[in-house]
């Protein structure tokens, strides 16, 4: 095999993926001097970096979540604006994953590499839609990289939730949702479906919702669940972190119907194990079809796969005449699956 023309300048070192001619890491798992960060989830945006290039939204998320650990020298860059760093040009493009999420296009000596971070192709009213970027090397996640994963239309899942609310007006509906991205998407989808009543939040979800609203994402009236009278929560929708659903916290709610918004809810056994009555298949990651379509549409001759479940995808990549490689990155296990 001829020497790999990408591995010469993009490599994995002890801190993660490193661009040598640019002198920066992308989503490193340890603290570094210079990083480009794709989005604010904790497995991508770690504490302790010095110079960080990211979208304004991602930097705001990092400040809110990391406090002291936020980057000491942040630099916001808008989507689509090329920037020269060392010997490379870096441009961010929307990844459609969560607010501010970006794919990183790195151009070096006429070669184009895209580090996509996490992404999805389906509509999301809370963030800019995925932009397809043609490239020679595409680095993709593989969170749901099995043919069994087909996420379907999130609006249908929200319709299920609203139907259940109508059916059980005496019960609260507690929906498990991760704090950054999923929570706001579920709320926005409920609003789009015409649900105008206040939506109640577990305290842990408030800060991210405030942040989305400060960037102009309309979420309607949100009220804290804690402190609200039990009777007022009859027939209400309450969002909570997944860990709180099975916790004592949810026992204060009137006879709650437990729901969980996650791509994993496609796996019925998993929903049952977790005691979820109303699984909602809503994912902020590409499903199998989106992964393989995106890989084809980028035109990439080579594809590197992250996030651990790469076998089926690598097989598919090989079958379609591309070169594939599993990229073993430490600590990629999403908080938002
Ligand atoms: Zn993510
Ligand atoms: Zn991730």
XYZ file of C-alpha atoms and ligand atoms in Angstrom:
339
model
C 0.000 0.000 0.000
C 1.328 3.454 -0.829
C 2.131 5.702 2.123
C -1.007 7.349 3.390
C -1.183 10.934 2.209
C -3.400 12.022 5.101
C -1.701 10.270 8.022
C 1.426 12.263 7.159
C -0.144 15.437 8.565
C -3.216 14.348 10.557
C -2.400 11.916 13.333
C -3.505 10.666 16.711
C -1.103 11.508 19.529
C -1.465 11.189 23.297
C -3.994 14.043 23.408
C -6.084 12.995 20.414
C -6.327 14.027 16.762
C -3.536 16.456 15.834
C -3.020 18.552 12.704
C 0.742 18.907 12.381
C 1.044 21.750 9.813
C -1.614 23.726 11.715
C -0.183 22.989 15.159
C -3.573 22.260 16.759
C -5.678 19.375 18.075
C -9.315 18.774 17.194
C -11.551 17.866 20.181
C -8.583 16.598 22.244
C -9.344 14.545 25.353
C -6.559 16.198 27.350
C -5.715 19.863 27.866
C -3.678 21.379 24.993
C -2.234 24.733 23.894
C -4.268 25.044 20.699
C -7.495 23.288 19.839
C -10.385 23.471 17.423
C -13.580 22.295 19.133
C -16.496 20.934 17.108
C -19.219 21.304 19.767
C -19.978 21.637 23.449
C -20.686 18.027 24.510
C -18.378 16.891 27.278
C -16.646 14.181 25.246
C -15.529 16.821 22.716
C -15.154 20.016 24.762
C -12.776 19.202 27.595
C -11.515 21.631 30.221
C -8.080 23.233 30.423
C -7.241 24.277 26.853
C -5.470 27.558 26.132
C -6.272 28.824 22.617
C -9.560 27.465 21.273
C -11.163 28.099 17.924
C -14.896 27.327 17.765
C -18.225 28.922 16.952
C -19.463 31.650 19.263
C -22.202 29.304 20.495
C -19.775 26.506 21.327
C -17.535 28.925 23.217
C -20.539 30.174 25.204
C -21.499 26.576 26.019
C -17.935 25.846 27.140
C -17.910 28.911 29.390
C -21.234 27.938 30.941
C -20.321 24.306 31.525
C -16.600 24.409 32.256
C -16.327 27.536 34.415
C -12.670 27.772 35.416
C -11.812 25.091 32.862
C -13.073 27.171 29.923
C -10.457 28.128 27.295
C -8.177 30.979 28.365
C -7.839 32.307 24.809
C -11.112 31.692 22.944
C -11.530 32.755 19.340
C -14.995 32.705 17.801
C -15.281 32.088 14.091
C -18.521 32.143 12.080
C -19.550 29.285 9.806
C -18.072 29.467 6.323
C -15.271 31.927 7.100
C -11.823 30.544 6.185
C -8.973 31.170 8.597
C -5.278 30.523 8.101
C -3.585 28.661 10.947
C 0.063 27.799 10.368
C 0.226 26.157 6.954
C -3.430 25.144 6.771
C -6.773 26.831 6.163
C -9.580 26.005 8.582
C -13.280 26.616 7.890
C -16.207 25.624 10.103
C -19.484 24.361 8.632
C -22.739 23.470 10.416
C -22.975 19.859 11.620
C -26.688 19.933 12.528
C -25.976 18.163 15.833
C -26.554 20.789 18.565
C -26.418 24.598 18.807
C -23.081 25.817 17.428
C -21.915 22.373 16.318
C -19.408 22.462 13.480
C -17.590 20.285 11.016
C -13.986 21.358 10.583
C -12.659 21.600 7.029
C -8.857 21.588 6.967
C -7.145 22.360 3.670
C -3.467 21.575 3.259
C -1.456 21.441 0.045
C -4.603 21.138 -2.043
C -6.032 18.286 0.036
C -9.332 18.658 1.886
C -10.046 16.846 5.168
C -13.313 17.213 7.089
C -13.552 16.347 10.791
C -17.296 16.166 11.284
C -17.454 15.786 15.059
C -20.996 14.548 15.672
C -23.678 15.234 13.094
C -27.148 14.479 11.845
C -28.988 15.205 8.620
C -32.565 15.325 9.908
C -34.259 18.625 10.684
C -33.680 20.288 14.039
C -35.347 23.623 14.807
C -32.669 24.483 17.385
C -29.537 24.543 15.229
C -28.229 25.301 11.747
C -28.744 22.387 9.305
C -25.851 20.106 8.306
C -23.875 21.424 5.350
C -22.406 18.896 2.977
C -18.707 19.612 2.392
C -16.899 17.818 -0.429
C -13.563 16.445 0.699
C -10.811 13.871 0.133
C -10.751 12.575 3.707
C -13.925 12.423 5.813
C -13.742 11.706 9.532
C -17.096 10.456 10.781
C -18.690 9.374 14.027
C -20.231 5.909 14.277
C -22.550 6.187 17.277
C -25.460 4.456 15.514
C -23.484 2.665 12.811
C -25.591 -0.461 12.451
C -28.295 -1.024 9.814
C -30.845 -1.620 12.612
C -30.653 2.055 13.526
C -33.225 4.056 11.573
C -34.321 7.052 13.509
C -37.457 8.014 11.576
C -39.158 11.377 11.903
C -38.781 13.018 15.322
C -42.130 14.776 14.807
C -43.904 11.407 14.855
C -42.294 10.618 18.213
C -43.423 13.962 19.638
C -46.947 13.244 18.328
C -46.831 9.997 20.352
C -45.958 11.941 23.453
C -48.777 14.439 22.909
C -51.248 11.620 22.321
C -50.263 10.032 25.610
C -50.657 13.379 27.394
C -54.223 13.585 26.046
C -54.891 9.978 27.045
C -53.688 10.378 30.629
C -54.669 13.859 31.793
C -54.237 12.905 35.464
C -50.639 11.795 35.062
C -47.444 13.771 34.603
C -45.227 12.824 31.659
C -41.574 12.843 32.605
C -39.299 12.827 29.555
C -35.647 11.885 30.029
C -33.478 14.050 27.794
C -29.835 15.056 27.831
C -29.244 18.638 28.851
C -27.406 20.025 25.857
C -29.273 19.666 22.587
C -31.870 16.966 23.149
C -33.814 18.890 25.784
C -34.105 21.990 23.637
C -34.940 19.986 20.521
C -37.774 18.141 22.272
C -39.155 21.436 23.582
C -38.904 23.112 20.152
C -40.590 20.115 18.493
C -43.417 20.294 21.044
C -43.858 23.994 20.269
C -43.820 23.305 16.521
C -46.555 20.720 17.100
C -48.686 23.445 18.666
C -48.137 22.628 22.360
C -48.318 26.000 24.101
C -48.661 25.116 27.780
C -45.732 25.682 30.145
C -43.124 22.933 30.043
C -41.558 21.999 33.364
C -37.837 21.444 33.844
C -35.630 19.595 36.276
C -33.208 22.199 37.657
C -30.222 20.614 35.895
C -31.693 21.479 32.479
C -32.331 25.162 33.077
C -28.909 26.637 32.277
C -28.636 25.146 28.785
C -32.190 26.227 27.963
C -31.341 29.791 29.052
C -28.272 29.679 26.834
C -30.261 28.524 23.785
C -32.817 31.260 24.402
C -30.025 33.851 24.632
C -29.043 32.816 21.085
C -32.601 33.369 19.886
C -33.954 29.796 19.981
C -37.614 30.168 21.037
C -38.636 27.605 23.667
C -41.819 29.181 25.075
C -42.673 29.224 28.769
C -40.405 27.024 30.880
C -41.020 26.586 34.606
C -39.057 24.782 37.312
C -40.660 21.465 38.284
C -39.302 21.741 41.801
C -41.535 23.951 43.874
C -44.538 23.479 41.597
C -47.566 21.966 43.376
C -48.095 18.294 42.682
C -51.634 18.919 41.422
C -50.386 21.469 38.906
C -48.180 18.798 37.352
C -51.134 16.555 36.473
C -51.218 16.350 32.696
C -47.968 18.326 32.458
C -44.811 17.540 30.496
C -41.689 17.534 32.658
C -38.187 17.218 31.213
C -35.444 15.724 33.344
C -31.951 14.292 32.895
C -32.184 10.540 32.162
C -30.639 9.723 35.545
C -33.493 11.496 37.341
C -36.293 9.423 35.791
C -35.670 6.352 37.917
C -34.583 8.468 40.850
C -36.545 9.573 43.916
C -36.829 12.933 42.229
C -39.535 11.717 39.846
C -41.610 10.127 42.622
C -42.887 13.525 43.639
C -44.655 13.761 40.278
C -48.283 12.621 40.010
C -48.246 8.977 38.752
C -45.628 9.759 36.074
C -45.529 8.178 32.628
C -41.810 7.700 32.011
C -40.508 8.586 28.549
C -36.971 8.828 27.192
C -35.899 10.694 24.045
C -32.885 8.874 22.599
C -31.680 7.069 19.500
C -31.187 4.026 21.738
C -34.948 3.752 22.212
C -34.989 1.916 18.881
C -33.763 -1.033 20.947
C -36.894 -2.165 22.793
C -34.987 -4.323 25.270
C -33.022 -1.299 26.353
C -36.183 0.725 26.958
C -37.674 -2.142 28.982
C -34.529 -2.571 31.083
C -34.605 1.098 31.958
C -38.285 0.928 32.865
C -39.301 3.322 30.086
C -43.036 3.197 29.315
C -42.899 5.550 26.368
C -39.688 5.251 24.327
C -39.203 8.180 21.934
C -36.717 7.541 19.130
C -35.223 11.020 18.822
C -31.517 11.179 18.060
C -29.048 13.979 17.484
C -26.729 11.554 15.668
C -26.852 10.260 12.117
C -28.500 6.858 11.731
C -27.089 4.138 9.464
C -28.630 5.511 6.281
C -27.482 9.068 7.011
C -23.947 7.850 7.725
C -23.553 5.904 4.509
C -25.284 8.553 2.372
C -23.123 11.303 3.841
C -19.926 9.349 3.267
C -20.898 8.828 -0.380
C -21.964 12.441 -0.905
C -18.722 13.917 0.440
C -16.882 12.175 -2.382
C -14.139 11.199 0.063
C -11.696 8.541 -1.085
C -10.781 7.760 2.511
C -12.907 7.660 5.671
C -11.779 7.534 9.287
C -14.310 6.339 11.828
C -14.577 7.388 15.498
C -16.814 6.629 18.487
C -16.186 2.922 18.774
C -18.897 1.078 16.841
C -17.053 1.083 13.551
C -16.996 -2.526 12.294
C -20.121 -2.558 10.123
C -19.384 0.899 8.779
C -15.784 0.009 7.889
C -17.069 -3.068 6.087
C -19.491 -0.918 4.112
C -16.761 1.640 3.327
C -14.510 -1.134 1.979
C -17.345 -2.581 -0.117
C -17.909 0.803 -1.785
C -14.273 1.087 -2.854
C -13.076 3.578 -0.269
C -10.269 3.200 2.172
C -11.480 3.045 5.784
C -9.696 3.255 9.082
C -10.835 3.017 12.696
C -9.593 5.989 14.616
C -9.125 4.966 18.220
C -9.844 8.132 20.129
C -9.949 7.943 23.880
C -13.024 9.069 25.760
C -15.545 9.353 22.940
C -18.721 8.189 24.557
C -21.455 10.643 24.055
C -23.415 12.210 26.817
C -26.179 12.813 24.335
C -26.950 9.453 22.782
Zn -22.113 15.328 20.615
Zn -19.408 12.651 20.280
